[in-house]
mmCIF file with all atom_site columns, C-alpha atoms in Angstrom:
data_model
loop_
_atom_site.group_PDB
_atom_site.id
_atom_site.type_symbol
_atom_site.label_atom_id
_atom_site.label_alt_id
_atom_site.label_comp_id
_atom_site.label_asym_id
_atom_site.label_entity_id
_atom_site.label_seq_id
_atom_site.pdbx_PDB_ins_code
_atom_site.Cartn_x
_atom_site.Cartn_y
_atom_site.Cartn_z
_atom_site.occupancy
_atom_site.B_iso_or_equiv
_atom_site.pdbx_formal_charge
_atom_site.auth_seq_id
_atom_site.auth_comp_id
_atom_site.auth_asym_id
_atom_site.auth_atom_id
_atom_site.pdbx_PDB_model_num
ATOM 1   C CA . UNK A 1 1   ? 68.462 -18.852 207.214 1.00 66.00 ? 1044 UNK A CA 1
ATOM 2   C CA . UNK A 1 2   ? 70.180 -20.282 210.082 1.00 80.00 ? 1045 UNK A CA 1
ATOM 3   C CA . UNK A 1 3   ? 74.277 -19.657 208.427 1.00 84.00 ? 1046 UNK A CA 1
ATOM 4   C CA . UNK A 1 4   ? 73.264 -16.185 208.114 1.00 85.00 ? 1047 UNK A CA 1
ATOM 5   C CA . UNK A 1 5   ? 73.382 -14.719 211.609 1.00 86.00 ? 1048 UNK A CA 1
ATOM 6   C CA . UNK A 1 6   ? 75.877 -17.270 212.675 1.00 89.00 ? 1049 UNK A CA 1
ATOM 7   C CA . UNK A 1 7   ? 78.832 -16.073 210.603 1.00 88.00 ? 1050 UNK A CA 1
ATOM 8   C CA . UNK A 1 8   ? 77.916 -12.331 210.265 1.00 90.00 ? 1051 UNK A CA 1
ATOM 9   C CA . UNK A 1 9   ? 78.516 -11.870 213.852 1.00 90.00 ? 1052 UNK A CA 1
ATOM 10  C CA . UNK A 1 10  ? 82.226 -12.679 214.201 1.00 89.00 ? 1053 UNK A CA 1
ATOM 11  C CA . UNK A 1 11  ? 82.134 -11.144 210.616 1.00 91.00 ? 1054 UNK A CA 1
ATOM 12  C CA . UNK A 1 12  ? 81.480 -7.846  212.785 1.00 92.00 ? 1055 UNK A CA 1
ATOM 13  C CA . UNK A 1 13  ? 83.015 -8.416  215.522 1.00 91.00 ? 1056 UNK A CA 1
ATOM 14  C CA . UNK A 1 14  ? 86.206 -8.830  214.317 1.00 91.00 ? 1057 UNK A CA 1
ATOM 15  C CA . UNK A 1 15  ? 86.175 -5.761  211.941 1.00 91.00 ? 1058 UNK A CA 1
ATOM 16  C CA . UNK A 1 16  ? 87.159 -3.132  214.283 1.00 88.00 ? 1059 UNK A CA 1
ATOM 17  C CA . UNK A 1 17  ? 83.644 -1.597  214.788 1.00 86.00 ? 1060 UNK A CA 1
ATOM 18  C CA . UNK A 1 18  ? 82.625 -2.552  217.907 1.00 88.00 ? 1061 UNK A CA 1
ATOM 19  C CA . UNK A 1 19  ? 86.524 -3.751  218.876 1.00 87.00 ? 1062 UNK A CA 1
ATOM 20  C CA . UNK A 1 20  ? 89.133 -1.887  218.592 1.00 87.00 ? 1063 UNK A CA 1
ATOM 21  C CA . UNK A 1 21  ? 91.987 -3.896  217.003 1.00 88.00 ? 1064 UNK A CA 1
ATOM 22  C CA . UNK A 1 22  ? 94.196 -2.762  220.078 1.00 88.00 ? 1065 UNK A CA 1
ATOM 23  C CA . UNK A 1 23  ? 91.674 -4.823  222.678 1.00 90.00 ? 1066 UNK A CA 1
ATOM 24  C CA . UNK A 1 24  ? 91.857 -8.238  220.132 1.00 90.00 ? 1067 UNK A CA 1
ATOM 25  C CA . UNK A 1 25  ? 93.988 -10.773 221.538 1.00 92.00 ? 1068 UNK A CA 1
ATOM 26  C CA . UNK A 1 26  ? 97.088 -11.815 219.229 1.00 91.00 ? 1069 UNK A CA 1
ATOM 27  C CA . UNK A 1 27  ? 96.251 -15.074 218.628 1.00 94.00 ? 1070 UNK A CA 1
ATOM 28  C CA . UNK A 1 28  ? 93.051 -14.202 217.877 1.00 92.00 ? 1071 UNK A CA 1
ATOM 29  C CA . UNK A 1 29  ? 94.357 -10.937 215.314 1.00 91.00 ? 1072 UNK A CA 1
ATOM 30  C CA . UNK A 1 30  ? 94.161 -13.201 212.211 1.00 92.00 ? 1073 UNK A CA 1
ATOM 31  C CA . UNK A 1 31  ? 90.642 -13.372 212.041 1.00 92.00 ? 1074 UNK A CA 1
ATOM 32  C CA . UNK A 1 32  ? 90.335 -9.663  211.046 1.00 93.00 ? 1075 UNK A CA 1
ATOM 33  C CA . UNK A 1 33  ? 91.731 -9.691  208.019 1.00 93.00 ? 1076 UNK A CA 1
ATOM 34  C CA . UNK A 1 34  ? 89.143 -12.263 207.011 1.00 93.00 ? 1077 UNK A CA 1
ATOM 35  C CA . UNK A 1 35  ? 86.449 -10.146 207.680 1.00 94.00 ? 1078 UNK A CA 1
ATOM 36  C CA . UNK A 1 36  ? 84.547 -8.272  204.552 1.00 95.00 ? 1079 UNK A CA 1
ATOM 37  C CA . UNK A 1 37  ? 83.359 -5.459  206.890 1.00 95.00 ? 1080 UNK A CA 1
ATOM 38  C CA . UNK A 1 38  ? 87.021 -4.589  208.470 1.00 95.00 ? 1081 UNK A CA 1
ATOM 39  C CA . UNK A 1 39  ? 88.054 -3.830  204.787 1.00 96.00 ? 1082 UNK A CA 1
ATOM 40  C CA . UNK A 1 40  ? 84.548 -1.342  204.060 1.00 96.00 ? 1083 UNK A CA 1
ATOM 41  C CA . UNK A 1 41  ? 84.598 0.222   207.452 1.00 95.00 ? 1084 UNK A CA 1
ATOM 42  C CA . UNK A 1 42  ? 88.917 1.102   207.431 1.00 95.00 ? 1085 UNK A CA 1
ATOM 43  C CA . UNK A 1 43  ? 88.722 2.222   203.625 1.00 96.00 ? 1086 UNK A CA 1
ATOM 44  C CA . UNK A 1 44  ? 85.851 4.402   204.816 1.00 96.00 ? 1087 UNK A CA 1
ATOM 45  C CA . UNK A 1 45  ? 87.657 5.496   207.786 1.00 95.00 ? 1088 UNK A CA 1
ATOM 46  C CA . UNK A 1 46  ? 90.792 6.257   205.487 1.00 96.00 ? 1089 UNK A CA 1
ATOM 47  C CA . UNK A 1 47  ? 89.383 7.806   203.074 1.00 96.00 ? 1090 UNK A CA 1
ATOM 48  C CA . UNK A 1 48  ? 87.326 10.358  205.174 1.00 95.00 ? 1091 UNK A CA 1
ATOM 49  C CA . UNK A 1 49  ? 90.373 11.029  207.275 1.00 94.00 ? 1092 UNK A CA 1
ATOM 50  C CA . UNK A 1 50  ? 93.406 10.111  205.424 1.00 94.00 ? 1093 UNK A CA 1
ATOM 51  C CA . UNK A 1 51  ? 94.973 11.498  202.616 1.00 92.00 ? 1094 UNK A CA 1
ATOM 52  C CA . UNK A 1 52  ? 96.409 14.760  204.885 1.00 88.00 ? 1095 UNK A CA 1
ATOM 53  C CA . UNK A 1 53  ? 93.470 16.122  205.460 1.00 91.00 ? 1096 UNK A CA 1
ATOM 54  C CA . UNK A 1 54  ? 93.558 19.165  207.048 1.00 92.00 ? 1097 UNK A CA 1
ATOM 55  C CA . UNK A 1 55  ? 92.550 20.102  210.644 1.00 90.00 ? 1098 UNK A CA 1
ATOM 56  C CA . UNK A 1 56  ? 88.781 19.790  212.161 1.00 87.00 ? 1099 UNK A CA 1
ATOM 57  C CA . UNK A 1 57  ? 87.337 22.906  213.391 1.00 88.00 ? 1100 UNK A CA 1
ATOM 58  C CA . UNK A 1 58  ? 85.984 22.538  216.905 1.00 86.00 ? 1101 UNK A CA 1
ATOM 59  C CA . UNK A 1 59  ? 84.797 24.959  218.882 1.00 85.00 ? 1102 UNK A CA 1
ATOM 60  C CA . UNK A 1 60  ? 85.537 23.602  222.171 1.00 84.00 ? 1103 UNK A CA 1
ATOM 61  C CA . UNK A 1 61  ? 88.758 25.005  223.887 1.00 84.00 ? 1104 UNK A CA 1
ATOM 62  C CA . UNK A 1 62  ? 90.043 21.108  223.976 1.00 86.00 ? 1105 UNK A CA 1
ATOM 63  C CA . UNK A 1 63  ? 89.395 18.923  220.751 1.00 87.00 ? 1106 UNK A CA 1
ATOM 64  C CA . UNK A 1 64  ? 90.810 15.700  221.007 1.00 85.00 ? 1107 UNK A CA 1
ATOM 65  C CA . UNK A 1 65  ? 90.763 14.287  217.420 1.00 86.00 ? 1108 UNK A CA 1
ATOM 66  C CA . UNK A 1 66  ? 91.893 17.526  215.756 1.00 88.00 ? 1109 UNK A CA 1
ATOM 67  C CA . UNK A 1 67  ? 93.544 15.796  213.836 1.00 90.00 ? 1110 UNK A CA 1
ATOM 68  C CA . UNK A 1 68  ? 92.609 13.468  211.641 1.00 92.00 ? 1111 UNK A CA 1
ATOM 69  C CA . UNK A 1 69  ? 95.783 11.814  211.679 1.00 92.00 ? 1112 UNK A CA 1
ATOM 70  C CA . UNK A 1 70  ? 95.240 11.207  215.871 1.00 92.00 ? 1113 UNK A CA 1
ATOM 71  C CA . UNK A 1 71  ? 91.569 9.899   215.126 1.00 91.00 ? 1114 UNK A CA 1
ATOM 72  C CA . UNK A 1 72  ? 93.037 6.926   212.560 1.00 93.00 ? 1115 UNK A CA 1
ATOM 73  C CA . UNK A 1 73  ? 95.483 6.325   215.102 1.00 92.00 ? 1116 UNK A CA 1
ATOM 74  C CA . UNK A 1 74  ? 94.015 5.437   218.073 1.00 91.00 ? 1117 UNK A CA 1
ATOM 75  C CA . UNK A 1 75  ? 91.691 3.646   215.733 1.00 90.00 ? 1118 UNK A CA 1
ATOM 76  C CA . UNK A 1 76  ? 94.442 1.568   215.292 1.00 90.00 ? 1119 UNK A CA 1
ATOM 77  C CA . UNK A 1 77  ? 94.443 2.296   211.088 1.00 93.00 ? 1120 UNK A CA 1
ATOM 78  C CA . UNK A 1 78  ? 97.291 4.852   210.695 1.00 91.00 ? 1121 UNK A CA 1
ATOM 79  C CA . UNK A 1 79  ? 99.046 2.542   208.747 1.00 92.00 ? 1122 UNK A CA 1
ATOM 80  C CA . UNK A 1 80  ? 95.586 1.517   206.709 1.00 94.00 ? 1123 UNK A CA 1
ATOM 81  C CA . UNK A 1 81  ? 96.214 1.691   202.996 1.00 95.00 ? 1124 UNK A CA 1
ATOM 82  C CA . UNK A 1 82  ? 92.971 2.561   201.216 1.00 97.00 ? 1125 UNK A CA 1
ATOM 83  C CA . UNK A 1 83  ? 93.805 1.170   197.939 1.00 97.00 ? 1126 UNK A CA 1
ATOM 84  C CA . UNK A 1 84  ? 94.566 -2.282  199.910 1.00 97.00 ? 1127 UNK A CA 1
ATOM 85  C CA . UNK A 1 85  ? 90.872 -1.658  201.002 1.00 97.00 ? 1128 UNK A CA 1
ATOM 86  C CA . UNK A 1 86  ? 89.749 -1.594  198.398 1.00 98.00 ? 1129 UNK A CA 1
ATOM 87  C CA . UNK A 1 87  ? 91.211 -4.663  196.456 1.00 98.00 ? 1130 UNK A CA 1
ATOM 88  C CA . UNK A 1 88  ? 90.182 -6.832  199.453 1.00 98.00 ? 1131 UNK A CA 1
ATOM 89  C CA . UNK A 1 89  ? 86.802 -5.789  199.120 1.00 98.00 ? 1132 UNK A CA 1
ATOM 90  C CA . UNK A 1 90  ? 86.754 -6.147  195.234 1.00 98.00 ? 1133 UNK A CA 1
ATOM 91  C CA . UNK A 1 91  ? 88.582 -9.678  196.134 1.00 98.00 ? 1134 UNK A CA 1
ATOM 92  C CA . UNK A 1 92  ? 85.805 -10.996 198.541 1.00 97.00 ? 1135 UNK A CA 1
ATOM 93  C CA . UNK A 1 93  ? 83.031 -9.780  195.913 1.00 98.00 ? 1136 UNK A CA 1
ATOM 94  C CA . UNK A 1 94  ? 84.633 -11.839 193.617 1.00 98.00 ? 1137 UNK A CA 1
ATOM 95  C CA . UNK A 1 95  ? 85.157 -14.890 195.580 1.00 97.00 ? 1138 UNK A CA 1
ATOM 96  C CA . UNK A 1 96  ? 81.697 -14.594 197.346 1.00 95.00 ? 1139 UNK A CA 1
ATOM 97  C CA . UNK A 1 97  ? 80.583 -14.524 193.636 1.00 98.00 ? 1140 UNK A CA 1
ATOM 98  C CA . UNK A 1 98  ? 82.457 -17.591 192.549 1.00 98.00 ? 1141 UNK A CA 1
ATOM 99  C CA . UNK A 1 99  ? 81.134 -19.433 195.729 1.00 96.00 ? 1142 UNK A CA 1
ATOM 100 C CA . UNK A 1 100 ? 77.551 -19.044 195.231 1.00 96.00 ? 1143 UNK A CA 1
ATOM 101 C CA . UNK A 1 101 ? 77.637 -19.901 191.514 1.00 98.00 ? 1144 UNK A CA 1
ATOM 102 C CA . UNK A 1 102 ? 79.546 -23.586 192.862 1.00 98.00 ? 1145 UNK A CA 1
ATOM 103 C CA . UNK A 1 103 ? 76.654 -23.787 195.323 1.00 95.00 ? 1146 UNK A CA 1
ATOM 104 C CA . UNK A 1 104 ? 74.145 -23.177 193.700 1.00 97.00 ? 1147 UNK A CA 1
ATOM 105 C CA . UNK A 1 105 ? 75.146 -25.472 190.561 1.00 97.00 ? 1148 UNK A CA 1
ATOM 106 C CA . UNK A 1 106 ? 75.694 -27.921 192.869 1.00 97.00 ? 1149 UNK A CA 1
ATOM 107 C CA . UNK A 1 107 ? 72.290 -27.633 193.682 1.00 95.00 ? 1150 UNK A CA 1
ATOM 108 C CA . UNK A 1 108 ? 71.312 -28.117 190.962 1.00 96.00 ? 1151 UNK A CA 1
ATOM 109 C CA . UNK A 1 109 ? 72.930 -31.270 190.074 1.00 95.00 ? 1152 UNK A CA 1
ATOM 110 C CA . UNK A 1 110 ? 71.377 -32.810 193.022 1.00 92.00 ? 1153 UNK A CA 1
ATOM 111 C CA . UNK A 1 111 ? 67.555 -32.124 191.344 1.00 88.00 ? 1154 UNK A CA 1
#
């Protein structure tokens, strides 16, 4: 109960979310790629707005992120790969998978 809340923060704090990978410090840049929820939330990101995907209407005279392709760059994923994505999330399914089985045979050794 207690493990839970303790890693999912810098889980989500490091996934680009809340903090744009632009603001992390470099010696602190290598904890993003171990976060699950970097990998969902840039595949996401790519896939709505990659791909060339054409421009967003807007009806103001001034849009900003017209273009996709300026949105997933100052988002700092322009160079995202959404296939990449998507292995590292299969990846961590698979090792979060193989984890809890240890643990919880483990476990039950110890009864």
């Amino acid at each position: 109960v207690y493990l839970g809340p303790v890693t999912t923060i810098p889980v989500v704090l490091f996934s680009g979310f809340f903090v744009n990978f632009n603001a992390i410090p470099g010696y602190l840049e290598w904890l993003t790629y171990l976060s699950y929820v970097r990998y969902g939330f840039e595949g996401a990101m790519v896939s709505v707005y990659g791909f060339g995907r054409e421009k967003l209407h807007c009806s103001e005279a001034y849009c900003h992120f017209r273009t996709p392709s300026l949105f997933l760059k100052e988002m700092t994923m322009d160079k995202a790969n959404f296939w990449v994505d998507a292995g590292a999330l299969c990846a961590f399914f698979v090792f979060i998978r193989v984890i809890s089985y240890l643990v919880l045979r483990f476990k039950l050794k110890m009864m």
